[in-house]
Coordinates of C-alpha atoms and ligand atoms in Angstrom, one line a residue:
M1 CA -7.3 16.5 14.2
D2 CA -9.9 17.6 11.5
D3 CA -8.2 21.0 11.4
E4 CA -4.8 19.3 10.9
K5 CA -6.2 17.2 8.1
E6 CA -7.7 20.3 6.5
K7 CA -4.4 22.1 6.7
I8 CA -2.6 19.2 4.9
R9 CA -5.4 19.1 2.4
Q10 CA -5.0 22.7 1.6
K11 CA -1.2 22.3 1.3
I12 CA -1.7 19.5 -1.2
K13 CA -4.2 21.6 -3.2
S14 CA -1.6 24.4 -3.5
I15 CA 0.9 22.1 -5.2
K16 CA 1.6 23.4 -8.6
R17 CA 4.5 21.4 -9.8
L18 CA 6.0 17.9 -9.3
P19 CA 9.5 16.8 -10.0
T20 CA 10.5 15.3 -13.4
L21 CA 13.5 14.2 -15.3
P22 CA 14.6 16.7 -17.9
E23 CA 16.8 14.2 -19.8
V24 CA 13.8 11.9 -20.3
A25 CA 11.8 14.9 -21.5
R26 CA 14.5 15.7 -24.1
K27 CA 14.5 12.1 -25.3
I28 CA 10.7 12.1 -25.7
S29 CA 10.9 15.3 -27.6
K30 CA 13.5 13.8 -30.0
M31 CA 11.3 10.7 -30.5
V32 CA 8.4 12.9 -31.5
E33 CA 10.5 14.5 -34.2
D34 CA 11.4 11.1 -35.7
D35 CA 8.8 10.0 -38.3
K36 CA 9.3 6.4 -37.5
T37 CA 8.1 6.7 -33.9
S38 CA 4.8 5.1 -33.3
A39 CA 2.1 6.4 -30.9
T40 CA 2.4 3.2 -28.9
E41 CA 6.1 3.5 -28.6
L42 CA 5.9 7.1 -27.6
A43 CA 3.1 6.4 -25.1
R44 CA 5.3 3.7 -23.5
I45 CA 8.2 6.1 -23.1
I46 CA 6.2 9.0 -21.8
S47 CA 4.4 6.7 -19.3
T48 CA 7.7 5.8 -17.8
N49 CA 7.9 9.3 -16.3
T50 CA 5.5 10.0 -13.5
A51 CA 5.7 13.8 -13.6
I52 CA 5.5 14.1 -17.4
S53 CA 2.7 11.6 -17.9
E54 CA 0.7 12.9 -15.0
R55 CA 1.1 16.5 -16.2
V56 CA 0.3 15.7 -19.8
L57 CA -2.8 13.8 -18.7
R58 CA -3.8 16.6 -16.4
L59 CA -3.5 19.1 -19.3
V60 CA -5.3 16.8 -21.7
N61 CA -8.2 16.5 -19.3
S62 CA -8.3 20.2 -18.5
S63 CA -11.1 22.4 -19.8
F64 CA -8.6 23.8 -22.3
Y65 CA -9.1 20.8 -24.5
G66 CA -12.7 20.2 -23.5
F67 CA -12.9 16.6 -24.5
P68 CA -16.4 15.2 -23.5
D69 CA -14.9 12.1 -22.0
R70 CA -11.9 11.7 -19.8
I71 CA -8.7 10.6 -21.5
S72 CA -6.8 8.4 -19.1
S73 CA -4.2 6.7 -21.2
M74 CA -1.2 8.2 -22.9
S75 CA -1.9 6.4 -26.2
N76 CA -5.3 8.0 -26.4
A77 CA -3.9 11.4 -25.6
I78 CA -1.5 11.0 -28.5
I79 CA -4.2 9.7 -30.8
F80 CA -6.6 12.6 -29.8
L81 CA -4.1 15.4 -29.7
G82 CA -1.4 14.3 -32.2
F83 CA 2.3 14.1 -31.8
D84 CA 2.9 17.8 -32.1
V85 CA 0.6 18.8 -29.3
V86 CA 2.0 16.2 -27.0
K87 CA 5.4 17.4 -27.8
S88 CA 4.5 20.9 -26.8
L89 CA 3.0 19.7 -23.6
I90 CA 6.2 17.9 -22.8
I91 CA 8.3 20.9 -23.5
C92 CA 6.1 23.0 -21.3
V93 CA 6.5 20.4 -18.6
A94 CA 10.2 20.4 -19.0
V95 CA 10.5 24.2 -18.9
F96 CA 8.6 24.2 -15.6
E97 CA 10.9 21.6 -14.3
M98 CA 11.4 21.5 -10.6
M99 CA 14.3 19.1 -10.2
E100 CA 14.2 18.2 -6.5
K101 CA 15.5 15.2 -4.8
G102 CA 12.5 13.1 -3.7
M103 CA 12.8 9.6 -2.3
P104 CA 15.8 7.7 -3.6
G105 CA 14.6 4.6 -5.5
L106 CA 10.9 5.7 -5.8
W107 CA 11.3 6.5 -9.5
E108 CA 12.6 2.9 -10.2
H109 CA 9.8 1.5 -8.0
S110 CA 7.2 3.4 -9.9
L111 CA 8.7 2.5 -13.3
G112 CA 8.7 -1.1 -12.2
C113 CA 5.0 -0.9 -11.2
T114 CA 4.2 0.7 -14.6
I115 CA 5.7 -2.3 -16.4
V116 CA 4.4 -5.0 -14.1
S117 CA 0.8 -3.5 -14.0
R118 CA 0.7 -3.6 -17.8
L119 CA 2.0 -7.2 -17.9
I120 CA -0.6 -8.3 -15.3
A121 CA -3.4 -6.4 -17.1
K122 CA -2.6 -8.2 -20.3
K123 CA -3.4 -11.5 -18.6
V124 CA -6.7 -10.3 -16.9
K125 CA -9.9 -10.0 -19.0
G126 CA -11.7 -6.7 -19.2
C127 CA -8.8 -4.4 -18.5
D128 CA -7.1 -1.6 -20.4
P129 CA -3.4 -2.3 -20.0
E130 CA -2.4 1.2 -21.0
E131 CA -4.5 2.9 -18.4
I132 CA -3.5 0.5 -15.7
S133 CA 0.2 1.0 -16.5
V134 CA -0.4 4.8 -15.9
A135 CA -2.1 3.9 -12.6
G136 CA 1.0 1.8 -11.7
M137 CA 3.2 4.7 -12.4
L138 CA 1.2 7.1 -10.3
H139 CA 0.2 4.9 -7.4
D140 CA 2.8 6.2 -5.0
I141 CA 2.5 9.9 -6.1
G142 CA 1.5 10.6 -2.5
K143 CA 5.1 9.7 -1.4
V144 CA 6.5 12.3 -3.8
V145 CA 4.2 14.8 -2.0
V146 CA 5.4 13.7 1.4
S147 CA 9.1 13.8 0.5
I148 CA 9.0 17.2 -1.2
Q149 CA 6.1 19.2 0.1
L150 CA 6.2 17.8 3.7
A151 CA 10.0 17.5 3.9
E152 CA 10.2 17.9 7.7
D153 CA 7.5 15.2 8.3
Y154 CA 9.3 13.0 5.8
Q155 CA 12.5 13.2 7.9
E156 CA 10.4 12.2 11.0
I157 CA 8.9 9.3 9.0
K158 CA 12.3 8.0 8.0
K159 CA 13.5 8.2 11.7
T160 CA 10.3 6.4 12.8
I161 CA 10.9 3.6 10.3
A162 CA 14.5 3.1 11.4
E163 CA 13.7 3.3 15.2
K164 CA 10.5 1.3 15.4
K165 CA 11.2 -1.0 12.5
I166 CA 7.8 -0.4 11.0
N167 CA 6.9 0.1 7.3
F168 CA 6.4 3.5 5.6
L169 CA 2.6 3.3 5.8
K170 CA 2.6 2.7 9.6
A171 CA 5.2 5.4 10.1
E172 CA 3.2 7.9 8.1
K173 CA 0.1 7.2 10.2
E174 CA 2.2 7.8 13.4
V175 CA 3.8 11.1 12.1
L176 CA 1.1 12.6 9.8
E177 CA -2.0 10.7 10.9
L178 CA -2.4 10.4 7.2
T179 CA -0.8 8.2 4.5
H180 CA 0.5 8.6 1.0
E181 CA -2.8 6.9 -0.1
D182 CA -4.8 9.7 1.4
L183 CA -2.5 12.4 -0.1
G184 CA -2.4 10.7 -3.5
G185 CA -6.2 10.3 -3.5
W186 CA -6.7 13.9 -2.8
L187 CA -4.3 14.9 -5.4
A188 CA -6.0 12.7 -8.0
E189 CA -9.4 14.1 -6.9
S190 CA -8.3 17.7 -7.2
W191 CA -6.8 17.0 -10.7
H192 CA -10.0 15.3 -11.7
L193 CA -8.3 12.1 -12.6
P194 CA -10.7 9.3 -13.6
A195 CA -11.6 6.5 -11.1
G196 CA -9.4 4.1 -13.1
L197 CA -6.4 6.1 -11.9
R198 CA -7.8 7.5 -8.7
E199 CA -8.7 4.3 -6.9
P200 CA -5.4 2.5 -7.5
I201 CA -3.6 5.6 -6.1
A202 CA -6.0 5.8 -3.1
C203 CA -6.5 2.1 -2.3
H204 CA -3.4 0.2 -3.5
H205 CA -2.5 -1.0 0.0
Y206 CA -6.2 -1.8 0.9
P207 CA -7.6 -2.9 -2.5
Q208 CA -10.8 -4.1 -0.9
Q209 CA -11.7 -0.4 -0.5
A210 CA -12.0 0.2 -4.3
R211 CA -15.5 0.6 -5.5
Q212 CA -15.3 1.3 -9.2
A213 CA -11.8 0.3 -10.5
I214 CA -11.7 -2.9 -8.5
L215 CA -9.6 -4.9 -11.0
A216 CA -7.2 -2.0 -11.7
T217 CA -6.7 -1.5 -8.0
A218 CA -6.1 -5.3 -7.5
I219 CA -3.6 -5.2 -10.4
V220 CA -1.6 -2.3 -9.0
H221 CA -1.7 -3.9 -5.5
L222 CA -0.1 -7.0 -6.9
A223 CA 2.4 -5.1 -9.1
D224 CA 3.5 -3.1 -6.0
F225 CA 4.0 -6.4 -4.1
L226 CA 5.9 -8.1 -6.9
V227 CA 8.2 -5.1 -7.6
R228 CA 9.1 -4.9 -3.9
A229 CA 9.5 -8.6 -3.7
V230 CA 11.9 -8.7 -6.7
G231 CA 13.8 -5.8 -5.0
H232 CA 13.6 -3.3 -7.8
G233 CA 13.8 0.3 -6.6
S234 CA 12.6 1.4 -3.1
G235 CA 9.3 2.3 -1.5
G236 CA 10.9 4.0 1.4
D237 CA 11.3 1.0 3.7
P238 CA 13.1 -2.3 3.5
W239 CA 10.0 -4.5 3.7
V240 CA 7.7 -6.2 1.2
P241 CA 4.0 -5.2 1.7
V242 CA 1.5 -7.9 2.6
L243 CA -0.4 -9.4 -0.4
N244 CA -4.2 -9.2 -0.1
H245 CA -5.6 -12.6 -0.6
N246 CA -8.9 -11.4 -2.1
A247 CA -7.1 -9.2 -4.6
W248 CA -4.9 -12.2 -5.7
E249 CA -8.0 -14.5 -6.0
R250 CA -9.9 -11.9 -8.0
L251 CA -7.3 -11.7 -10.7
G252 CA -7.4 -15.5 -11.2
L253 CA -3.7 -15.8 -12.2
S254 CA -1.8 -19.1 -12.0
M255 CA 1.8 -19.5 -10.7
E256 CA 2.9 -19.9 -14.4
D257 CA 1.4 -16.5 -15.2
L258 CA 3.3 -15.1 -12.3
E259 CA 6.6 -16.6 -13.5
E260 CA 6.0 -15.2 -17.0
I261 CA 5.2 -11.7 -15.6
I262 CA 8.4 -11.7 -13.6
F263 CA 10.5 -13.0 -16.5
D264 CA 9.0 -10.4 -18.9
F265 CA 9.5 -7.6 -16.3
C266 CA 13.2 -8.3 -16.2
D267 CA 13.3 -8.3 -20.0
E268 CA 11.6 -4.9 -20.2
L269 CA 13.9 -3.5 -17.6
E270 CA 16.8 -4.5 -19.7
S271 CA 15.5 -2.8 -22.8
L272 CA 14.7 0.4 -20.9
E273 CA 18.3 0.3 -19.6
S274 CA 19.6 0.0 -23.2
E275 CA 17.4 3.0 -24.2
G276 CA 19.1 5.0 -21.5
L277 CA 15.9 5.5 -19.5
L278 CA 17.1 3.7 -16.4
Ligands
LIG301 FE1 2.2 2.8 -1.6
LIG302 FE1 4.4 1.3 -4.2

């Protein structure tokens, strides 16, 4: 079992590229050229793409730039590096594009969690909505790994979900003896992502396991639940995950807050659609 885990860990470490959307990359590149584009606007658009935002942050945090502190939000990356550098990074990412078909609906799900995580974070004291939205985008990155890098196991997981009527997480445990939380956590670790991103990725189904980014993990947990409950995108199975009572309590939100979040979420989806990003 330990040997098996080690084998998968090595496989994950060897991953060089993740899928991305070339059209979005082109749009971002155009926006950078427009003098009227603000850093916040650009950060918002870049953060809607898992592969691009993750790769850009990975590069920004690499020793190449050598910033003394980790930069975990896209807005900060743009402020520190400037539009032109960010544009170059995006072009690099687009050139090394590996357009593979991952899990249908996962992109929409991740985008939904990006938006909802930010909306929740705005209502909770002591949070950085920008960083938490990136965490929302990346939380299921382990599923991208499963569907692309472990394609055979992924087929087996899909079969297990259908036959046993169990959720993705349980099916992963049966087939891989590991979950996308484990895989995503390892990935985040090997890319040296900060705890603010790492823990929501590694603990979003069990937020009680977070030690440092407790609020961020609780927010991403709730965002995941809400996006699934609303029915936007797909997490790989037809069920809504169980909401952790302690995580909900910790955020101290009211039912009115919740209504507002869902309302604003639908609004933001509409504007992204009109921008051609959905
Ligand atoms: Fe998940
Ligand atoms: Fe999810």
